[in-house]
Amino acid sequence: MAVDLHTHSCCSDGSLTPSELMELAYEKKLSAIALTDHDTVSGIKEAKKVAEDLSITLIPGIEISSLYDLGNVVKEFHILGLGVDETDVQFLKKLEQYGALRQERNEKMLRLISENVCNIDKDEFYARFDRSVITRAHFAQYLYEKGIVSSVKEAFDRYLGDGKPCYIPKEGVTAKEAITCIREAGGHPVLAHPPQYRLSLTVLDKVIKDLKECGLEGIEVVYSTYTNAQERELRTLAVKNELHMTGGSDYHGTPKPDIQLGTGLGNLYVPDAFANWLLA
């Protein structure tokens, strides 16, 4: 059977509620699913109840946005935390601190959008996404709904993408800090979608070795948008560095309409063996 170890609900930048996501996992006949919202575990409690009712194995998770200094450039890395204890008090305090940094960034982007694109009513904006951890995707969705852009992609291409007029670089938590945070909460840190960081295989291998010393346990080797060559390369790196393999669709629902839960763009398959080490 298949599993999906990378998904999002409306508690971050997905469109489905945690309950709806579990119901969809049941319809898709997934044997296990990880809910990995950005920088929050607020949807886990709701998801757990429905998963139990439907006899679905839920792996509590998170996707922490972090920074990694390569010397000549600082890259944003996403670290999945699979199997975290979503009730751990110290963990929740750390996430609250990360949330404060994100909020500062969001306020800066709001000002830039109001100055350069269109005026945004802050109260209306935050009310529109009241359950969510706000990301750039929410700004893009808002601009689309207001008719400023013709698609979410256009919002990123013109205003919100790296180096664009309304982009604000992230500050704060490092990849190593994110890994430590996840492990202290009983979770397993996994490097999400490495090809998105646009590193050579040589540099990526060095990064993985460095992060493993800090407690990295796995690499996301199966993902909706990988080419066959990328998957082979990542599997090789996982074996070489003695790291676990994971995979997931990165399902968001409406914000990424082409990506389906469990099957990605249509040919994704994450074997249930990829979840065994998380459930042992």
PDB file of C-alpha atoms in Angstrom, residues 53-213:
ATOM      1  CA  ASP A  53     -12.401   7.076  13.605  1.00  0.00           C
ATOM      2  CA  LEU A  54     -11.375   6.017  10.078  1.00  0.00           C
ATOM      3  CA  SER A  55      -8.614   3.640  11.249  1.00  0.00           C
ATOM      4  CA  ILE A  56      -5.938   5.601   9.376  1.00  0.00           C
ATOM      5  CA  THR A  57      -2.377   5.752  10.696  1.00  0.00           C
ATOM      6  CA  LEU A  58      -1.561   9.421  11.269  1.00  0.00           C
ATOM      7  CA  ILE A  59       2.048  10.469  11.774  1.00  0.00           C
ATOM      8  CA  PRO A  60       2.093  13.851  13.547  1.00  0.00           C
ATOM      9  CA  GLY A  61       4.445  16.134  11.681  1.00  0.00           C
ATOM     10  CA  ILE A  62       5.612  19.608  10.806  1.00  0.00           C
ATOM     11  CA  GLU A  63       7.623  21.371   8.108  1.00  0.00           C
ATOM     12  CA  ILE A  64       9.962  23.945   9.625  1.00  0.00           C
ATOM     13  CA  SER A  65      11.297  26.716   7.406  1.00  0.00           C
ATOM     14  CA  SER A  66      14.949  27.313   8.228  1.00  0.00           C
ATOM     15  CA  LEU A  67      18.159  28.886   6.951  1.00  0.00           C
ATOM     16  CA  TYR A  68      21.473  27.314   5.951  1.00  0.00           C
ATOM     17  CA  ASP A  69      24.614  29.368   5.389  1.00  0.00           C
ATOM     18  CA  LEU A  70      26.625  28.017   2.456  1.00  0.00           C
ATOM     19  CA  GLY A  71      29.309  30.665   2.897  1.00  0.00           C
ATOM     20  CA  ASN A  72      28.589  32.611  -0.274  1.00  0.00           C
ATOM     21  CA  VAL A  73      24.806  32.538   0.104  1.00  0.00           C
ATOM     22  CA  VAL A  74      22.157  31.733   2.714  1.00  0.00           C
ATOM     23  CA  LYS A  75      19.558  29.250   1.469  1.00  0.00           C
ATOM     24  CA  GLU A  76      16.110  28.526   2.851  1.00  0.00           C
ATOM     25  CA  PHE A  77      15.818  24.829   3.732  1.00  0.00           C
ATOM     26  CA  HIS A  78      12.661  23.037   4.798  1.00  0.00           C
ATOM     27  CA  ILE A  79      13.051  20.379   7.474  1.00  0.00           C
ATOM     28  CA  LEU A  80      10.251  17.873   7.964  1.00  0.00           C
ATOM     29  CA  GLY A  81       9.707  16.668  11.507  1.00  0.00           C
ATOM     30  CA  LEU A  82       7.951  13.295  11.411  1.00  0.00           C
ATOM     31  CA  GLY A  83       6.529  11.735  14.556  1.00  0.00           C
ATOM     32  CA  VAL A  84       6.806  14.826  16.748  1.00  0.00           C
ATOM     33  CA  ASP A  85       4.982  15.104  20.063  1.00  0.00           C
ATOM     34  CA  GLU A  86       2.573  17.917  19.285  1.00  0.00           C
ATOM     35  CA  THR A  87       1.856  18.419  23.007  1.00  0.00           C
ATOM     36  CA  ASP A  88       5.479  18.968  24.080  1.00  0.00           C
ATOM     37  CA  VAL A  89       5.518  22.283  25.942  1.00  0.00           C
ATOM     38  CA  GLN A  90       9.073  23.306  25.030  1.00  0.00           C
ATOM     39  CA  PHE A  91       8.426  22.424  21.396  1.00  0.00           C
ATOM     40  CA  LEU A  92       5.327  24.608  21.338  1.00  0.00           C
ATOM     41  CA  LYS A  93       7.268  27.488  22.894  1.00  0.00           C
ATOM     42  CA  LYS A  94       9.903  27.207  20.173  1.00  0.00           C
ATOM     43  CA  LEU A  95       7.208  27.229  17.485  1.00  0.00           C
ATOM     44  CA  GLU A  96       5.712  30.333  19.071  1.00  0.00           C
ATOM     45  CA  GLN A  97       9.105  32.038  18.785  1.00  0.00           C
ATOM     46  CA  TYR A  98       9.400  30.981  15.140  1.00  0.00           C
ATOM     47  CA  GLY A  99       5.893  32.301  14.569  1.00  0.00           C
ATOM     48  CA  ALA A 100       6.871  35.717  15.914  1.00  0.00           C
ATOM     49  CA  LEU A 101       9.710  35.906  13.379  1.00  0.00           C
ATOM     50  CA  ARG A 102       7.323  34.906  10.598  1.00  0.00           C
ATOM     51  CA  GLN A 103       4.841  37.566  11.715  1.00  0.00           C
ATOM     52  CA  GLU A 104       7.520  40.278  11.535  1.00  0.00           C
ATOM     53  CA  ARG A 105       8.313  39.205   7.991  1.00  0.00           C
ATOM     54  CA  ASN A 106       4.633  39.178   7.032  1.00  0.00           C
ATOM     55  CA  GLU A 107       4.139  42.720   8.317  1.00  0.00           C
ATOM     56  CA  LYS A 108       7.060  43.897   6.176  1.00  0.00           C
ATOM     57  CA  MET A 109       5.618  42.181   3.102  1.00  0.00           C
ATOM     58  CA  LEU A 110       2.206  43.701   3.776  1.00  0.00           C
ATOM     59  CA  ARG A 111       3.780  47.165   3.740  1.00  0.00           C
ATOM     60  CA  LEU A 112       5.686  46.466   0.524  1.00  0.00           C
ATOM     61  CA  ILE A 113       2.581  45.155  -1.240  1.00  0.00           C
ATOM     62  CA  SER A 114       0.556  48.180  -0.097  1.00  0.00           C
ATOM     63  CA  GLU A 115       3.295  50.526  -1.328  1.00  0.00           C
ATOM     64  CA  ASN A 116       4.087  48.802  -4.626  1.00  0.00           C
ATOM     65  CA  VAL A 117       1.056  46.795  -5.745  1.00  0.00           C
ATOM     66  CA  CYS A 118      -2.241  47.623  -4.070  1.00  0.00           C
ATOM     67  CA  ASN A 119      -3.536  48.682  -0.694  1.00  0.00           C
ATOM     68  CA  ILE A 120      -4.230  45.731   1.598  1.00  0.00           C
ATOM     69  CA  ASP A 121      -6.721  45.965   4.433  1.00  0.00           C
ATOM     70  CA  LYS A 122      -4.802  44.157   7.191  1.00  0.00           C
ATOM     71  CA  ASP A 123      -7.895  43.183   9.161  1.00  0.00           C
ATOM     72  CA  GLU A 124      -9.566  41.777   6.058  1.00  0.00           C
ATOM     73  CA  PHE A 125      -6.411  39.896   5.062  1.00  0.00           C
ATOM     74  CA  TYR A 126      -5.886  38.237   8.439  1.00  0.00           C
ATOM     75  CA  ALA A 127      -9.595  37.434   8.768  1.00  0.00           C
ATOM     76  CA  ARG A 128      -9.504  35.720   5.371  1.00  0.00           C
ATOM     77  CA  PHE A 129      -6.782  33.318   6.570  1.00  0.00           C
ATOM     78  CA  ASP A 130      -7.624  33.197  10.267  1.00  0.00           C
ATOM     79  CA  ARG A 131      -6.734  29.508  10.813  1.00  0.00           C
ATOM     80  CA  SER A 132      -3.512  29.630   8.893  1.00  0.00           C
ATOM     81  CA  VAL A 133       0.186  30.123   9.473  1.00  0.00           C
ATOM     82  CA  ILE A 134       0.625  32.922   6.933  1.00  0.00           C
ATOM     83  CA  THR A 135       3.070  32.254   4.100  1.00  0.00           C
ATOM     84  CA  ARG A 136       3.817  33.948   0.787  1.00  0.00           C
ATOM     85  CA  ALA A 137       1.212  31.642  -0.728  1.00  0.00           C
ATOM     86  CA  HIS A 138      -1.492  33.472   1.218  1.00  0.00           C
ATOM     87  CA  PHE A 139      -0.373  36.844  -0.135  1.00  0.00           C
ATOM     88  CA  ALA A 140      -0.401  35.338  -3.623  1.00  0.00           C
ATOM     89  CA  GLN A 141      -3.891  33.924  -3.108  1.00  0.00           C
ATOM     90  CA  TYR A 142      -5.130  37.281  -1.816  1.00  0.00           C
ATOM     91  CA  LEU A 143      -3.760  39.142  -4.853  1.00  0.00           C
ATOM     92  CA  TYR A 144      -5.396  36.572  -7.108  1.00  0.00           C
ATOM     93  CA  GLU A 145      -8.763  36.889  -5.356  1.00  0.00           C
ATOM     94  CA  LYS A 146      -8.573  40.689  -5.664  1.00  0.00           C
ATOM     95  CA  GLY A 147      -7.968  40.429  -9.401  1.00  0.00           C
ATOM     96  CA  ILE A 148      -4.500  41.978  -9.212  1.00  0.00           C
ATOM     97  CA  VAL A 149      -2.942  38.917 -10.852  1.00  0.00           C
ATOM     98  CA  SER A 150      -4.382  36.191 -13.051  1.00  0.00           C
ATOM     99  CA  SER A 151      -2.867  33.333 -11.052  1.00  0.00           C
ATOM    100  CA  VAL A 152      -0.969  32.512  -7.888  1.00  0.00           C
ATOM    101  CA  LYS A 153       2.060  31.793 -10.070  1.00  0.00           C
ATOM    102  CA  GLU A 154       1.925  35.299 -11.543  1.00  0.00           C
ATOM    103  CA  ALA A 155       1.929  36.758  -8.029  1.00  0.00           C
ATOM    104  CA  PHE A 156       5.179  34.945  -7.281  1.00  0.00           C
ATOM    105  CA  ASP A 157       6.699  35.716 -10.672  1.00  0.00           C
ATOM    106  CA  ARG A 158       5.969  39.451 -10.439  1.00  0.00           C
ATOM    107  CA  TYR A 159       5.940  40.314  -6.751  1.00  0.00           C
ATOM    108  CA  LEU A 160       6.646  37.596  -4.180  1.00  0.00           C
ATOM    109  CA  GLY A 161       9.355  35.330  -5.569  1.00  0.00           C
ATOM    110  CA  ASP A 162      12.949  35.533  -4.393  1.00  0.00           C
ATOM    111  CA  GLY A 163      14.398  38.910  -5.386  1.00  0.00           C
ATOM    112  CA  LYS A 164      11.037  40.338  -6.494  1.00  0.00           C
ATOM    113  CA  PRO A 165       9.768  43.768  -5.283  1.00  0.00           C
ATOM    114  CA  CYS A 166       7.721  42.457  -2.347  1.00  0.00           C
ATOM    115  CA  TYR A 167      10.033  39.661  -1.224  1.00  0.00           C
ATOM    116  CA  ILE A 168      11.493  39.805   2.273  1.00  0.00           C
ATOM    117  CA  PRO A 169      14.256  37.297   3.112  1.00  0.00           C
ATOM    118  CA  LYS A 170      13.643  35.096   6.107  1.00  0.00           C
ATOM    119  CA  GLU A 171      15.473  35.599   9.364  1.00  0.00           C
ATOM    120  CA  GLY A 172      15.848  33.397  12.369  1.00  0.00           C
ATOM    121  CA  VAL A 173      15.990  29.650  12.863  1.00  0.00           C
ATOM    122  CA  THR A 174      18.849  27.740  11.266  1.00  0.00           C
ATOM    123  CA  ALA A 175      18.508  24.267   9.781  1.00  0.00           C
ATOM    124  CA  LYS A 176      20.582  22.866  12.628  1.00  0.00           C
ATOM    125  CA  GLU A 177      18.325  24.531  15.205  1.00  0.00           C
ATOM    126  CA  ALA A 178      15.256  23.131  13.448  1.00  0.00           C
ATOM    127  CA  ILE A 179      16.742  19.626  13.529  1.00  0.00           C
ATOM    128  CA  THR A 180      17.505  19.914  17.241  1.00  0.00           C
ATOM    129  CA  CYS A 181      14.031  21.284  17.937  1.00  0.00           C
ATOM    130  CA  ILE A 182      12.397  18.350  16.145  1.00  0.00           C
ATOM    131  CA  ARG A 183      14.526  15.729  17.879  1.00  0.00           C
ATOM    132  CA  GLU A 184      13.858  17.235  21.308  1.00  0.00           C
ATOM    133  CA  ALA A 185      10.138  16.838  20.562  1.00  0.00           C
ATOM    134  CA  GLY A 186      10.637  13.145  19.805  1.00  0.00           C
ATOM    135  CA  GLY A 187      10.500  13.598  16.035  1.00  0.00           C
ATOM    136  CA  HIS A 188      12.645  12.492  13.126  1.00  0.00           C
ATOM    137  CA  PRO A 189      14.186  15.295  11.012  1.00  0.00           C
ATOM    138  CA  VAL A 190      14.089  14.839   7.232  1.00  0.00           C
ATOM    139  CA  LEU A 191      15.453  17.164   4.546  1.00  0.00           C
ATOM    140  CA  ALA A 192      12.484  18.067   2.331  1.00  0.00           C
ATOM    141  CA  HIS A 193      12.652  18.296  -1.482  1.00  0.00           C
ATOM    142  CA  PRO A 194      16.443  18.869  -1.894  1.00  0.00           C
ATOM    143  CA  PRO A 195      16.278  19.680  -5.657  1.00  0.00           C
ATOM    144  CA  GLN A 196      14.408  22.892  -4.836  1.00  0.00           C
ATOM    145  CA  TYR A 197      17.574  24.303  -3.276  1.00  0.00           C
ATOM    146  CA  ARG A 198      19.385  24.155  -6.630  1.00  0.00           C
ATOM    147  CA  LEU A 199      22.663  22.779  -5.333  1.00  0.00           C
ATOM    148  CA  SER A 200      25.158  20.638  -7.182  1.00  0.00           C
ATOM    149  CA  LEU A 201      25.295  17.012  -6.058  1.00  0.00           C
ATOM    150  CA  THR A 202      28.722  17.643  -4.558  1.00  0.00           C
ATOM    151  CA  VAL A 203      27.501  20.582  -2.467  1.00  0.00           C
ATOM    152  CA  LEU A 204      24.289  18.775  -1.514  1.00  0.00           C
ATOM    153  CA  ASP A 205      26.308  15.789  -0.315  1.00  0.00           C
ATOM    154  CA  LYS A 206      28.424  18.078   1.892  1.00  0.00           C
ATOM    155  CA  VAL A 207      25.298  19.755   3.287  1.00  0.00           C
ATOM    156  CA  ILE A 208      23.705  16.396   4.062  1.00  0.00           C
ATOM    157  CA  LYS A 209      26.843  15.204   5.847  1.00  0.00           C
ATOM    158  CA  ASP A 210      26.899  18.418   7.898  1.00  0.00           C
ATOM    159  CA  LEU A 211      23.222  18.151   8.821  1.00  0.00           C
ATOM    160  CA  LYS A 212      23.563  14.467   9.690  1.00  0.00           C
ATOM    161  CA  GLU A 213      26.142  15.397  12.319  1.00  0.00           C
TER     162      GLU A 213
END
